[in-house]
Amino acid sequence: MEALSADLYCILNDSSSSDLTLICPDGEVQVHRCIMAGRSTVFNSLLKSEMLEKMSGTVRIEDFKIEVVRAMVLYIYTAKIKEVDSFDDIVMLMKIGKKYLMQTLVDDCSKKLIKVITVSNVLELGAVAEVHSVQDLLESCAQFVSENLGVLGNDWKDKLKKSPHFLMSMVEFMKFDKTIEVSRFGLVRQPTRASTGDRLDRVDAISFKLSHAATLTSVGLFGTKNTDYIPVGISVGDNQSGIFTSSTSYKSTGTKDPTRVPVNVKMVADTEYTINVVIGSRDTKTYFGQESKSEVNCGGKLIVVFEGSSQLTGQIPTLGFHI
């Protein structure tokens, strides 16, 4: 895919082969009809019908500046969003993606915006998400407000009177318990030498995707038959980079019941995340799980799909989420 993306980027930069011009208030962008039509149903309709755009070889985009249009075109050709884009640029890019019915662009912008929600931008983002029907972003903003009510201030009614769905989503988060625990294994086995080999540390990793945005709040870990404190390193990353690391310790329950180690990682839908743990239980063997589930459906509120073959047995029996 990287090679294809690079080739299409070269085509984009070759203006000699372009056959369509996007006219913006502050400039023009040269593109190719077949690529624009193939990636956007709106452009496809404009360029297939007997309309002015097809006849003239031009499309006028009056409501977005050239930098936003260029960013959209870059995504159309390469499926990439420029890393240097600012918060406002991503918001505008999401809006133009919605206008031209490019749902993958809207979703990718939403994922980026969810990661940068703050007290200063959450109300603006929530309102934008409602206007453009971006559900994951709307719910993430509503959850943030429900956990940080001070952002509303005394004039919250005026701020939210044009965003009824945003307001109702906040109420839902405040009204109901949104804590979910996902259990991975069908069986728990007694500590045995065969389960962990001769390594001093127990190492495990799981990868998964979520159906909806949620916050990972705990990682359940098996302990030993003793009630000692066990050192552990935990790291969480998505398919681009590491986003959380922690070196801590947890107290073994002395039974097959796991200990829930607190974490705090905001996660978005349809992105693969990987949790790595290194358990320093020395020469004492830990309990371990078997008959791992490939998918856990939490009553429709959240679906967790586990990826790969490393989940058949392991040391991570539970994951806690706040949705």
Short mmCIF file of C-alpha atoms in Angstrom, two decimals:
data_model
loop_
_atom_site.label_atom_id
_atom_site.label_comp_id
_atom_site.label_asym_id
_atom_site.label_seq_id
_atom_site.Cartn_x
_atom_site.Cartn_y
_atom_site.Cartn_z
CA MET A 1 0.00 0.00 0.00
CA GLU A 2 2.88 2.38 0.71
CA ALA A 3 4.23 1.88 -2.80
CA LEU A 4 0.80 2.50 -4.32
CA SER A 5 0.37 5.62 -2.21
CA ALA A 6 3.77 6.90 -3.33
CA ASP A 7 2.94 6.25 -6.99
CA LEU A 8 -0.37 8.11 -6.73
CA TYR A 9 1.39 10.99 -5.02
CA CYS A 10 3.73 11.22 -8.03
CA ILE A 11 0.71 11.27 -10.34
CA LEU A 12 -0.84 14.07 -8.28
CA ASN A 13 2.31 16.15 -8.66
CA ASP A 14 2.38 15.63 -12.45
CA SER A 15 0.17 18.48 -13.61
CA SER A 16 0.84 17.65 -17.26
CA SER A 17 -1.51 14.66 -17.05
CA SER A 18 -4.30 16.37 -15.10
CA ASP A 19 -7.67 16.87 -16.77
CA LEU A 20 -9.71 18.61 -14.06
CA THR A 21 -9.27 21.90 -12.18
CA LEU A 22 -10.65 22.60 -8.72
CA ILE A 23 -11.23 26.36 -8.44
CA CYS A 24 -11.05 27.75 -4.90
CA PRO A 25 -11.48 31.36 -3.71
CA ASP A 26 -7.70 31.69 -3.35
CA GLY A 27 -6.27 29.44 -6.04
CA GLU A 28 -6.56 26.33 -8.20
CA VAL A 29 -5.67 22.64 -7.79
CA GLN A 30 -4.96 20.36 -10.76
CA VAL A 31 -6.30 16.80 -10.42
CA HIS A 32 -7.43 13.76 -12.43
CA ARG A 33 -11.09 13.02 -13.12
CA CYS A 34 -10.90 9.25 -12.78
CA ILE A 35 -9.24 9.38 -9.36
CA MET A 36 -11.56 12.06 -7.97
CA ALA A 37 -14.64 10.22 -9.27
CA GLY A 38 -13.42 6.89 -7.93
CA ARG A 39 -12.89 8.23 -4.39
CA SER A 40 -15.94 10.51 -3.98
CA THR A 41 -19.53 9.76 -5.00
CA VAL A 42 -20.19 13.50 -5.22
CA PHE A 43 -17.37 14.05 -7.70
CA ASN A 44 -18.48 10.92 -9.53
CA SER A 45 -21.97 12.37 -9.99
CA LEU A 46 -20.65 15.77 -11.08
CA LEU A 47 -18.32 14.30 -13.67
CA LYS A 48 -20.64 11.67 -15.13
CA SER A 49 -23.72 13.82 -15.62
CA GLU A 50 -24.14 16.39 -18.37
CA MET A 51 -23.36 19.24 -16.03
CA LEU A 52 -21.11 22.28 -16.33
CA GLU A 53 -18.32 20.54 -14.39
CA LYS A 54 -18.03 17.75 -16.94
CA MET A 55 -18.22 20.05 -19.93
CA SER A 56 -15.79 22.69 -18.64
CA GLY A 57 -13.35 20.43 -16.81
CA THR A 58 -13.65 22.60 -13.72
CA VAL A 59 -15.29 22.26 -10.29
CA ARG A 60 -15.83 25.37 -8.19
CA ILE A 61 -15.35 24.95 -4.43
CA GLU A 62 -16.41 28.28 -2.96
CA ASP A 63 -16.64 27.43 0.76
CA PHE A 64 -13.15 26.07 1.46
CA LYS A 65 -9.71 27.64 1.06
CA ILE A 66 -7.11 26.09 -1.16
CA GLU A 67 -5.08 24.58 1.70
CA VAL A 68 -8.12 22.57 2.86
CA VAL A 69 -8.85 21.48 -0.72
CA ARG A 70 -5.22 20.46 -1.21
CA ALA A 71 -5.37 18.40 2.00
CA MET A 72 -8.54 16.68 0.76
CA VAL A 73 -6.94 15.95 -2.60
CA LEU A 74 -3.84 14.56 -0.89
CA TYR A 75 -6.08 12.20 1.08
CA ILE A 76 -7.98 11.18 -2.06
CA TYR A 77 -4.72 10.17 -3.75
CA THR A 78 -2.76 8.74 -0.79
CA ALA A 79 -5.27 8.05 2.04
CA LYS A 80 -3.02 10.13 4.29
CA ILE A 81 -3.57 13.23 6.40
CA LYS A 82 -0.61 15.57 6.75
CA GLU A 83 0.89 15.29 10.24
CA VAL A 84 1.53 19.05 10.35
CA ASP A 85 -2.14 19.92 10.07
CA SER A 86 -3.42 22.04 12.99
CA PHE A 87 -6.56 21.46 15.02
CA ASP A 88 -8.56 23.90 12.87
CA ASP A 89 -7.23 22.31 9.68
CA ILE A 90 -8.43 18.86 10.78
CA VAL A 91 -11.88 20.26 11.62
CA MET A 92 -12.14 21.88 8.18
CA LEU A 93 -10.85 18.70 6.52
CA MET A 94 -13.55 16.70 8.29
CA LYS A 95 -16.17 19.19 7.08
CA ILE A 96 -15.07 18.98 3.44
CA GLY A 97 -14.94 15.19 3.74
CA LYS A 98 -18.56 15.24 4.87
CA LYS A 99 -19.58 17.56 2.03
CA TYR A 100 -18.08 15.28 -0.63
CA LEU A 101 -19.31 12.08 1.09
CA MET A 102 -15.86 10.70 1.87
CA GLN A 103 -16.63 8.72 5.02
CA THR A 104 -13.11 7.34 5.46
CA LEU A 105 -11.73 10.88 5.55
CA VAL A 106 -14.38 11.90 8.10
CA ASP A 107 -13.57 8.87 10.25
CA ASP A 108 -9.81 9.46 10.12
CA CYS A 109 -10.25 13.12 11.03
CA SER A 110 -12.56 12.12 13.88
CA LYS A 111 -9.91 9.75 15.27
CA LYS A 112 -7.32 12.52 15.23
CA LEU A 113 -9.66 15.02 16.89
CA ILE A 114 -10.67 12.59 19.65
CA LYS A 115 -7.01 12.41 20.69
CA VAL A 116 -6.76 16.20 21.15
CA ILE A 117 -10.01 16.97 23.03
CA THR A 118 -9.37 19.59 25.72
CA VAL A 119 -11.39 21.86 28.01
CA SER A 120 -10.87 24.71 25.54
CA ASN A 121 -12.16 22.93 22.42
CA VAL A 122 -14.59 20.23 23.58
CA LEU A 123 -17.79 22.29 23.23
CA GLU A 124 -16.84 23.49 19.75
CA LEU A 125 -15.95 19.97 18.69
CA GLY A 126 -19.16 18.52 20.12
CA ALA A 127 -21.24 21.08 18.22
CA VAL A 128 -19.35 20.39 14.98
CA ALA A 129 -19.75 16.63 15.49
CA GLU A 130 -23.52 17.05 15.89
CA VAL A 131 -23.92 19.24 12.79
CA HIS A 132 -21.99 16.76 10.66
CA SER A 133 -23.30 13.57 12.34
CA VAL A 134 -19.90 12.26 13.45
CA GLN A 135 -21.08 9.92 16.19
CA ASP A 136 -17.77 8.74 17.67
CA LEU A 137 -16.52 12.31 18.04
CA LEU A 138 -19.84 13.42 19.51
CA GLU A 139 -19.79 10.64 22.12
CA SER A 140 -16.15 11.26 23.01
CA CYS A 141 -16.86 14.97 23.56
CA ALA A 142 -19.94 14.15 25.63
CA GLN A 143 -17.96 11.73 27.79
CA PHE A 144 -15.22 14.34 28.30
CA VAL A 145 -17.77 16.95 29.42
CA SER A 146 -19.50 14.46 31.76
CA GLU A 147 -16.15 13.91 33.48
CA ASN A 148 -15.18 17.62 33.45
CA LEU A 149 -18.41 19.53 34.15
CA GLY A 150 -16.51 22.73 34.89
CA VAL A 151 -16.10 23.32 31.15
CA LEU A 152 -19.81 24.17 30.90
CA GLY A 153 -19.65 27.31 33.05
CA ASN A 154 -22.73 29.26 34.10
CA ASP A 155 -23.94 29.92 30.55
CA TRP A 156 -24.17 26.25 29.54
CA LYS A 157 -27.77 26.63 28.35
CA ASP A 158 -26.78 29.24 25.78
CA LYS A 159 -23.76 27.21 24.69
CA LEU A 160 -25.76 24.04 24.10
CA LYS A 161 -29.18 25.28 22.96
CA LYS A 162 -28.30 24.55 19.32
CA SER A 163 -26.80 21.13 20.13
CA PRO A 164 -29.62 19.01 21.63
CA HIS A 165 -28.09 15.65 20.66
CA PHE A 166 -24.75 16.65 22.18
CA LEU A 167 -26.56 17.64 25.38
CA MET A 168 -28.55 14.40 25.53
CA SER A 169 -25.40 12.37 25.00
CA MET A 170 -23.83 14.14 28.00
CA VAL A 171 -26.86 13.26 30.10
CA GLU A 172 -26.58 9.62 29.03
CA PHE A 173 -22.97 9.48 30.17
CA MET A 174 -23.81 11.06 33.51
CA LYS A 175 -26.96 9.00 34.11
CA PHE A 176 -25.77 5.46 33.52
CA ASP A 177 -22.85 3.38 34.67
CA LYS A 178 -20.67 3.07 31.60
CA THR A 179 -18.08 0.74 33.09
CA ILE A 180 -17.58 -2.53 31.21
CA GLU A 181 -15.28 -5.45 31.96
CA VAL A 182 -14.28 -7.77 29.16
CA SER A 183 -13.31 -11.33 30.12
CA ARG A 184 -11.14 -13.11 27.56
CA PHE A 185 -10.73 -16.71 28.72
CA GLY A 186 -13.05 -19.69 29.10
CA LEU A 187 -10.67 -21.54 31.44
CA VAL A 188 -8.08 -20.59 34.07
CA ARG A 189 -5.27 -23.05 34.74
CA GLN A 190 -3.19 -23.62 37.86
CA PRO A 191 0.41 -22.36 37.77
CA THR A 192 2.65 -25.02 36.21
CA ARG A 193 6.21 -24.99 34.95
CA ALA A 194 4.99 -25.96 31.49
CA SER A 195 2.83 -22.85 31.28
CA THR A 196 5.68 -20.38 31.48
CA GLY A 197 8.90 -22.24 30.71
CA ASP A 198 12.13 -21.26 32.38
CA ARG A 199 11.97 -17.50 31.79
CA LEU A 200 12.27 -15.26 34.80
CA ASP A 201 9.71 -12.79 33.46
CA ARG A 202 6.26 -13.58 32.07
CA VAL A 203 5.70 -11.76 28.77
CA ASP A 204 2.34 -11.44 27.05
CA ALA A 205 0.80 -9.27 24.33
CA ILE A 206 -2.73 -8.92 22.97
CA SER A 207 -4.09 -6.96 20.03
CA PHE A 208 -7.70 -5.89 19.55
CA LYS A 209 -10.13 -3.44 17.94
CA LEU A 210 -13.19 -1.72 19.45
CA SER A 211 -16.57 -1.11 17.86
CA HIS A 212 -16.93 2.25 19.62
CA ALA A 213 -14.67 4.82 21.23
CA ALA A 214 -13.89 3.97 24.86
CA THR A 215 -11.32 4.56 27.59
CA LEU A 216 -9.25 1.60 28.73
CA THR A 217 -9.31 1.88 32.54
CA SER A 218 -7.74 -1.37 33.73
CA VAL A 219 -5.68 -4.35 32.61
CA GLY A 220 -6.41 -7.54 34.55
CA LEU A 221 -3.37 -9.68 35.35
CA PHE A 222 -3.07 -13.15 36.82
CA GLY A 223 -1.03 -13.58 39.98
CA THR A 224 0.55 -16.50 41.79
CA LYS A 225 -0.63 -18.77 44.61
CA ASN A 226 0.93 -16.27 47.03
CA THR A 227 -0.24 -12.78 47.91
CA ASP A 228 3.02 -11.04 47.11
CA TYR A 229 3.48 -7.79 45.22
CA ILE A 230 4.59 -8.46 41.63
CA PRO A 231 6.40 -5.85 39.48
CA VAL A 232 4.97 -5.31 36.02
CA GLY A 233 5.63 -3.16 32.98
CA ILE A 234 2.62 -2.28 30.82
CA SER A 235 2.69 -0.55 27.43
CA VAL A 236 -0.15 0.29 25.06
CA GLY A 237 0.20 1.37 21.44
CA ASP A 238 -1.81 1.75 18.28
CA ASN A 239 -0.64 0.84 14.79
CA GLN A 240 1.40 4.05 14.58
CA SER A 241 3.11 4.58 17.94
CA GLY A 242 3.22 3.89 21.67
CA ILE A 243 0.65 5.90 23.63
CA PHE A 244 0.98 4.66 27.23
CA THR A 245 3.68 3.11 29.41
CA SER A 246 3.73 2.25 33.11
CA SER A 247 6.12 0.49 35.47
CA THR A 248 4.30 -0.47 38.66
CA SER A 249 3.45 -3.45 40.85
CA TYR A 250 0.28 -5.28 41.77
CA LYS A 251 -0.73 -7.53 44.65
CA SER A 252 -1.53 -11.11 43.69
CA THR A 253 -4.87 -12.37 45.02
CA GLY A 254 -3.37 -15.79 45.73
CA THR A 255 -6.18 -17.33 43.64
CA LYS A 256 -7.22 -17.57 40.00
CA ASP A 257 -8.95 -14.19 40.32
CA PRO A 258 -6.96 -11.47 38.52
CA THR A 259 -5.79 -8.14 39.90
CA ARG A 260 -7.00 -5.11 37.94
CA VAL A 261 -4.13 -2.70 37.31
CA PRO A 262 -5.37 0.87 36.65
CA VAL A 263 -4.53 2.54 33.32
CA ASN A 264 -6.03 5.47 31.42
CA VAL A 265 -5.91 5.22 27.63
CA LYS A 266 -8.46 6.81 25.30
CA MET A 267 -9.19 4.56 22.33
CA VAL A 268 -11.13 5.10 19.11
CA ALA A 269 -13.16 2.68 17.04
CA ASP A 270 -11.74 0.44 14.30
CA THR A 271 -8.09 1.00 15.27
CA GLU A 272 -5.85 -1.89 16.25
CA TYR A 273 -4.32 -1.51 19.72
CA THR A 274 -1.69 -3.74 21.33
CA ILE A 275 -1.09 -4.21 25.05
CA ASN A 276 2.28 -5.61 26.12
CA VAL A 277 2.99 -6.75 29.68
CA VAL A 278 6.18 -7.98 31.33
CA ILE A 279 5.43 -9.61 34.69
CA GLY A 280 8.45 -9.95 36.97
CA SER A 281 7.28 -12.87 39.09
CA ARG A 282 10.81 -14.36 39.21
CA ASP A 283 10.73 -18.14 39.61
CA THR A 284 7.14 -18.26 40.94
CA LYS A 285 4.67 -19.41 38.31
CA THR A 286 1.45 -17.53 37.62
CA TYR A 287 -2.04 -18.66 36.74
CA PHE A 288 -2.82 -18.52 33.03
CA GLY A 289 -5.89 -18.51 30.81
CA GLN A 290 -6.96 -20.82 28.00
CA GLU A 291 -9.78 -20.98 25.44
CA SER A 292 -9.49 -17.32 24.53
CA LYS A 293 -12.47 -15.67 22.85
CA SER A 294 -11.98 -14.05 19.47
CA GLU A 295 -14.81 -11.56 20.09
CA VAL A 296 -16.65 -10.26 23.15
CA ASN A 297 -19.99 -8.46 22.72
CA CYS A 298 -20.89 -6.43 25.82
CA GLY A 299 -24.64 -6.21 25.26
CA GLY A 300 -24.17 -4.11 22.13
CA LYS A 301 -22.56 -1.28 24.12
CA LEU A 302 -19.07 -2.32 23.07
CA ILE A 303 -17.68 -5.12 20.90
CA VAL A 304 -14.04 -6.12 21.35
CA VAL A 305 -12.46 -8.16 18.55
CA PHE A 306 -9.16 -9.82 19.45
CA GLU A 307 -6.61 -10.13 16.66
CA GLY A 308 -3.98 -12.78 15.88
CA SER A 309 -3.00 -16.13 17.34
CA SER A 310 -1.22 -14.89 20.48
CA GLN A 311 -4.55 -14.76 22.31
CA LEU A 312 -5.06 -18.53 22.64
CA THR A 313 -3.48 -18.57 26.11
CA GLY A 314 -2.08 -15.80 28.22
CA GLN A 315 -1.62 -13.70 31.33
CA ILE A 316 -4.18 -10.93 30.59
CA PRO A 317 -7.66 -12.23 31.47
CA THR A 318 -9.66 -8.99 31.65
CA LEU A 319 -9.83 -5.48 30.24
CA GLY A 320 -11.84 -2.69 31.86
CA PHE A 321 -13.42 0.07 29.76
CA HIS A 322 -15.39 3.24 30.36
CA ILE A 323 -17.67 4.12 27.43
#
